[in-house]
GROMACS .gro file of C-alpha atoms in nm:
model
  266
    1MET     CA    1  11.510   5.953  18.406
    2ILE     CA    2  11.442   5.885  18.028
    3PHE     CA    3  11.374   6.125  17.762
    4THR     CA    4  11.157   6.062  17.443
    5THR     CA    5  11.334   6.225  17.145
    6LYS     CA    6  11.051   6.470  17.132
    7GLN     CA    7  11.092   6.557  17.481
    8THR     CA    8  11.448   6.566  17.408
    9LYS     CA    9  11.394   6.855  17.108
   10VAL     CA   10  11.164   7.037  17.325
   11ILE     CA   11  11.424   7.064  17.617
   12SER     CA   12  11.665   7.171  17.349
   13VAL     CA   13  11.452   7.442  17.204
   14LEU     CA   14  11.375   7.580  17.533
   15LYS     CA   15  11.723   7.620  17.633
   16LYS     CA   16  11.785   7.795  17.356
   17THR     CA   17  11.491   8.060  17.345
   18ALA     CA   18  11.641   8.086  17.732
   19LYS     CA   19  11.955   8.162  17.604
   20THR     CA   20  11.853   8.424  17.368
   21ILE     CA   21  11.662   8.582  17.623
   22PHE     CA   22  11.917   8.611  17.844
   23ALA     CA   23  12.167   8.745  17.599
   24ALA     CA   24  11.878   8.997  17.471
   25ALA     CA   25  11.832   9.136  17.796
   26PHE     CA   26  12.213   9.134  17.888
   27TRP     CA   27  12.274   9.348  17.573
   28ILE     CA   28  11.932   9.601  17.656
   29LEU     CA   29  12.052   9.686  18.031
   30VAL     CA   30  12.378   9.734  17.846
   31TRP     CA   31  12.245   9.985  17.669
   32GLU     CA   32  12.053  10.138  17.916
   33ALA     CA   33  12.363  10.146  18.117
   34ALA     CA   34  12.535  10.327  17.830
   35SER     CA   35  12.253  10.565  17.799
   36ARG     CA   36  12.260  10.685  18.140
   37LEU     CA   37  12.623  10.721  18.174
   38VAL     CA   38  12.670  10.962  17.832
   39SER     CA   39  12.363  11.144  17.952
   40GLN     CA   40  12.491  11.209  18.298
   41ASP     CA   41  12.640  11.570  18.238
   42ASN     CA   42  12.428  11.658  17.947
   43GLU     CA   43  12.075  11.561  17.865
   44LEU     CA   44  12.136  11.663  17.515
   45LEU     CA   45  12.348  11.365  17.452
   46LEU     CA   46  11.978  11.147  17.487
   47LEU     CA   47  11.976  11.261  17.154
   48ILE     CA   48  12.239  11.064  17.017
   49LEU     CA   49  12.233  10.733  17.244
   50PRO     CA   50  11.829  10.722  17.338
   51SER     CA   51  11.722  10.479  17.643
   52PRO     CA   52  11.596  10.143  17.498
   53ALA     CA   53  11.252  10.243  17.615
   54ALA     CA   54  11.276  10.613  17.440
   55VAL     CA   55  11.342  10.364  17.157
   56PHE     CA   56  11.079  10.120  17.189
   57LYS     CA   57  10.835  10.391  17.284
   58LYS     CA   58  10.941  10.569  16.950
   59TRP     CA   59  10.856  10.217  16.737
   60LEU     CA   60  10.475  10.182  16.878
   61GLU     CA   61  10.405  10.538  16.787
   62ILE     CA   62  10.560  10.470  16.432
   63GLY     CA   63  10.574  10.116  16.396
   64PHE     CA   64  10.190  10.081  16.301
   65THR     CA   65  10.085  10.374  16.113
   66LEU     CA   66  10.041  10.364  15.737
   67ASP     CA   67  10.359  10.536  15.590
   68PHE     CA   68  10.629  10.295  15.846
   69LEU     CA   69  10.387   9.970  15.701
   70SER     CA   70  10.425  10.050  15.340
   71ALA     CA   71  10.796  10.159  15.366
   72VAL     CA   72  10.877   9.797  15.528
   73GLY     CA   73  10.638   9.641  15.249
   74HIS     CA   74  10.835   9.821  14.954
   75THR     CA   75  11.177   9.746  15.161
   76LEU     CA   76  11.064   9.362  15.198
   77LEU     CA   77  11.001   9.328  14.871
   78ARG     CA   78  11.321   9.488  14.721
   79ILE     CA   79  11.581   9.305  14.931
   80VAL     CA   80  11.361   8.965  14.828
   81THR     CA   81  11.345   9.014  14.490
   82GLY     CA   82  11.752   9.096  14.489
   83PHE     CA   83  11.844   8.816  14.692
   84PHE     CA   84  11.624   8.583  14.454
   85VAL     CA   85  11.739   8.722  14.146
   86GLY     CA   86  12.125   8.688  14.301
   87VAL     CA   87  12.049   8.347  14.421
   88VAL     CA   88  11.962   8.216  14.089
   89SER     CA   89  12.178   8.358  13.902
   90GLY     CA   90  12.470   8.276  14.099
   91PHE     CA   91  12.324   7.920  14.083
   92LEU     CA   92  12.325   7.898  13.710
   93LEU     CA   93  12.647   8.111  13.636
   94GLY     CA   94  12.844   7.862  13.880
   95ILE     CA   95  12.712   7.552  13.686
   96LEU     CA   96  12.794   7.754  13.337
   97THR     CA   97  13.162   7.857  13.507
   98HIS     CA   98  13.208   7.496  13.598
   99CYS     CA   99  13.099   7.304  13.261
  100PHE     CA  100  13.244   7.574  13.051
  101LYS     CA  101  13.618   7.712  13.047
  102LEU     CA  102  13.557   8.013  12.831
  103VAL     CA  103  13.308   8.094  13.057
  104ASN     CA  104  13.481   8.090  13.348
  105THR     CA  105  13.740   8.266  13.164
  106LEU     CA  106  13.546   8.609  13.097
  107PHE     CA  107  13.298   8.649  13.448
  108SER     CA  108  13.516   8.468  13.698
  109PRO     CA  109  13.776   8.827  13.732
  110LEU     CA  110  13.431   9.036  13.696
  111LEU     CA  111  13.280   8.826  13.987
  112LYS     CA  112  13.612   8.904  14.193
  113THR     CA  113  13.600   9.191  14.134
  114ILE     CA  114  13.263   9.289  14.219
  115ARG     CA  115  13.304   9.133  14.564
  116ALA     CA  116  13.618   9.324  14.612
  117ILE     CA  117  13.467   9.643  14.552
  118PRO     CA  118  13.309   9.821  14.845
  119VAL     CA  119  12.919   9.784  14.829
  120VAL     CA  120  12.921  10.215  14.890
  121ALA     CA  121  13.117  10.225  14.563
  122ILE     CA  122  12.927  10.050  14.374
  123ILE     CA  123  12.548  10.194  14.453
  124ILE     CA  124  12.690  10.525  14.385
  125LEU     CA  125  12.883  10.420  14.080
  126LEU     CA  126  12.523  10.237  13.939
  127TYR     CA  127  12.306  10.553  14.074
  128LEU     CA  128  12.408  10.695  13.733
  129PHE     CA  129  12.230  10.423  13.546
  130PHE     CA  130  11.938  10.306  13.783
  131LYS     CA  131  11.629  10.480  13.924
  132SER     CA  132  11.596  10.482  14.307
  133GLY     CA  133  11.328  10.240  14.329
  134THR     CA  134  11.503   9.994  14.139
  135LEU     CA  135  11.881  10.037  14.243
  136PRO     CA  136  11.812   9.849  14.590
  137VAL     CA  137  11.725   9.561  14.418
  138VAL     CA  138  12.053   9.531  14.131
  139ILE     CA  139  12.252   9.596  14.450
  140VAL     CA  140  12.125   9.343  14.676
  141ALA     CA  141  12.125   9.114  14.314
  142LEU     CA  142  12.490   9.206  14.313
  143MET     CA  143  12.648   9.134  14.659
  144VAL     CA  144  12.476   8.787  14.688
  145LEU     CA  145  12.559   8.661  14.338
  146PRO     CA  146  12.930   8.614  14.368
  147ILE     CA  147  12.898   8.384  14.690
  148ILE     CA  148  12.669   8.144  14.545
  149TRP     CA  149  12.872   8.148  14.248
  150GLN     CA  150  13.160   8.085  14.435
  151THR     CA  151  13.003   7.821  14.666
  152VAL     CA  152  12.849   7.652  14.342
  153ASN     CA  153  13.163   7.698  14.122
  154ASP     CA  154  13.417   7.562  14.342
  155GLY     CA  155  13.177   7.301  14.543
  156LEU     CA  156  13.124   7.170  14.188
  157GLU     CA  157  13.475   7.169  14.084
  158GLY     CA  158  13.591   6.968  14.432
  159THR     CA  159  13.332   6.725  14.395
  160ASP     CA  160  13.463   6.313  14.525
  161PRO     CA  161  13.655   6.189  14.297
  162LYS     CA  162  13.527   5.844  14.396
  163LEU     CA  163  13.160   5.983  14.298
  164LEU     CA  164  13.305   6.068  13.956
  165GLU     CA  165  13.510   5.756  13.914
  166ALA     CA  166  13.159   5.519  13.998
  167ALA     CA  167  12.977   5.772  13.717
  168LYS     CA  168  13.263   5.685  13.455
  169VAL     CA  169  13.174   5.319  13.562
  170PHE     CA  170  12.825   5.350  13.508
  171LYS     CA  171  12.872   5.548  13.208
  172LEU     CA  172  12.626   5.850  13.274
  173GLY     CA  173  12.755   6.128  13.086
  174ASN     CA  174  12.805   6.439  13.180
  175PHE     CA  175  12.529   6.576  13.209
  176LYS     CA  176  12.353   6.300  13.435
  177THR     CA  177  12.654   6.300  13.648
  178LEU     CA  178  12.593   6.671  13.697
  179VAL     CA  179  12.237   6.614  13.796
  180SER     CA  180  12.263   6.285  14.015
  181ILE     CA  181  12.659   6.339  14.190
  182LYS     CA  182  12.744   6.674  14.155
  183LEU     CA  183  12.493   6.878  14.241
  184PRO     CA  184  12.349   6.705  14.508
  185SER     CA  185  12.719   6.698  14.646
  186ILE     CA  186  12.663   7.065  14.710
  187THR     CA  187  12.351   7.089  14.881
  188GLU     CA  188  12.447   7.185  15.216
  189ALA     CA  189  12.722   7.410  15.121
  190PHE     CA  190  12.499   7.570  14.879
  191THR     CA  191  12.197   7.670  15.135
  192THR     CA  192  12.466   7.789  15.404
  193ALA     CA  193  12.596   8.064  15.131
  194SER     CA  194  12.205   8.130  15.108
  195VAL     CA  195  12.186   8.171  15.491
  196ASN     CA  196  12.500   8.363  15.496
  197ALA     CA  197  12.453   8.606  15.156
  198LEU     CA  198  12.108   8.715  15.338
  199GLY     CA  199  12.260   8.909  15.608
  200LEU     CA  200  12.470   9.096  15.349
  201ALA     CA  201  12.127   9.127  15.132
  202TRP     CA  202  11.976   9.326  15.378
  203LYS     CA  203  12.288   9.536  15.477
  204SER     CA  204  12.409   9.642  15.134
  205GLY     CA  205  11.984   9.668  15.029
  206VAL     CA  206  11.923   9.974  15.301
  207ALA     CA  207  12.308  10.063  15.255
  208ALA     CA  208  12.162  10.132  14.901
  209GLU     CA  209  11.818  10.277  14.980
  210VAL     CA  210  11.986  10.539  15.235
  211ILE     CA  211  12.231  10.693  14.972
  212CYS     CA  212  11.961  10.678  14.690
  213LEU     CA  213  11.634  10.752  14.886
  214PRO     CA  214  11.398  10.601  14.707
  215GLU     CA  215  11.016  10.733  14.755
  216ILE     CA  216  10.892  10.473  15.071
  217SER     CA  217  11.166  10.297  15.216
  218LEU     CA  218  11.289  10.219  15.593
  219GLY     CA  219  11.616  10.373  15.423
  220THR     CA  220  11.435  10.683  15.366
  221LEU     CA  221  11.283  10.706  15.683
  222LEU     CA  222  11.656  10.623  15.843
  223TRP     CA  223  11.792  10.918  15.624
  224MET     CA  224  11.488  11.149  15.741
  225GLY     CA  225  11.536  11.079  16.115
  226LYS     CA  226  11.911  11.143  16.119
  227GLY     CA  227  11.808  11.483  15.926
  228ASN     CA  228  11.551  11.571  16.170
  229VAL     CA  229  11.833  11.479  16.412
  230ASN     CA  230  11.532  11.187  16.577
  231TYR     CA  231  11.800  10.941  16.683
  232ASP     CA  232  11.487  10.751  16.838
  233GLU     CA  233  11.356  10.702  16.496
  234VAL     CA  234  11.712  10.586  16.337
  235TYR     CA  235  11.726  10.328  16.600
  236ALA     CA  236  11.348  10.202  16.602
  237VAL     CA  237  11.409  10.191  16.228
  238THR     CA  238  11.737   9.993  16.264
  239LEU     CA  239  11.579   9.773  16.486
  240THR     CA  240  11.287   9.694  16.283
  241VAL     CA  241  11.553   9.608  15.973
  242VAL     CA  242  11.740   9.383  16.257
  243ILE     CA  243  11.408   9.199  16.364
  244LEU     CA  244  11.287   9.168  15.991
  245SER     CA  245  11.687   9.025  15.906
  246LEU     CA  246  11.653   8.785  16.179
  247ILE     CA  247  11.268   8.627  16.102
  248ILE     CA  248  11.337   8.582  15.714
  249GLU     CA  249  11.716   8.426  15.800
  250LEU     CA  250  11.496   8.203  16.065
  251ALA     CA  251  11.255   8.096  15.806
  252LEU     CA  252  11.514   8.072  15.500
  253LYS     CA  253  11.712   7.848  15.764
  254HIS     CA  254  11.366   7.636  15.821
  255VAL     CA  255  11.264   7.574  15.501
  256CYS     CA  256  11.665   7.464  15.355
  257ARG     CA  257  11.632   7.160  15.684
  258ALA     CA  258  11.312   7.083  15.559
  259ALA     CA  259  11.459   7.044  15.239
  260LEU     CA  260  11.740   6.891  15.301
  261LYS     CA  261  11.536   6.623  15.529
  262GLY     CA  262  11.309   6.606  15.262
  263GLY     CA  263  11.648   6.477  15.028
  264VAL     CA  264  11.788   6.245  15.279
  265LYS     CA  265  11.460   6.060  15.320
  266LYS     CA  266  11.423   5.996  14.951
   0.00000   0.00000   0.00000
């Protein structure tokens, strides 16, 4: 049987979807088994590890309320804003540190230090200087910036010498070499780093919300659920964070692939 390219793609998507569903079902069953196991001797332990059904029921209760949707919107806005600021800043700073050695000397140690410091320590330190609603944006930007900067700077430094030699032969000049040869060569690495940084953006952004407790946020809901011993709500909010993170990551991957294909076609 001969399959067309379109049919092959459909089959590939179906296989990936089936694998994802199988993996999800497996871990839900593990979760259910663990919940039943810990609650055998003491039903109160269900408060700590509620069953998937209990968490889903709680999610249905709170997931469509105005307060919850507002918290989702505010958290989403903070993380996306911080991520965008971090990516743009890291990209521009990567170019500057590559082009100007003095800038690299000044900023390289600082950026490497930021990357090495635990997220919680940075959140606590900056909490003294920023409002609770602004701090998560700053934290996300600071976590994303060093990753993007390192990728861009190292990528530009590692440009294929043969391409640089060709640029000299054609007398392109520094700016044209940067725009037409160096930057296109790091496109794939840059998009991969951006996708990887998105996961860290969600973790650090929600962690910042849990610590600084903005008036409206998913992090605040997590803290309130823990304080009120509503662990089914904690799990429901966490599940929402995971799903949002996966959706945005898939969307970013799709955009990056489309951009890369467009660049190849051109």
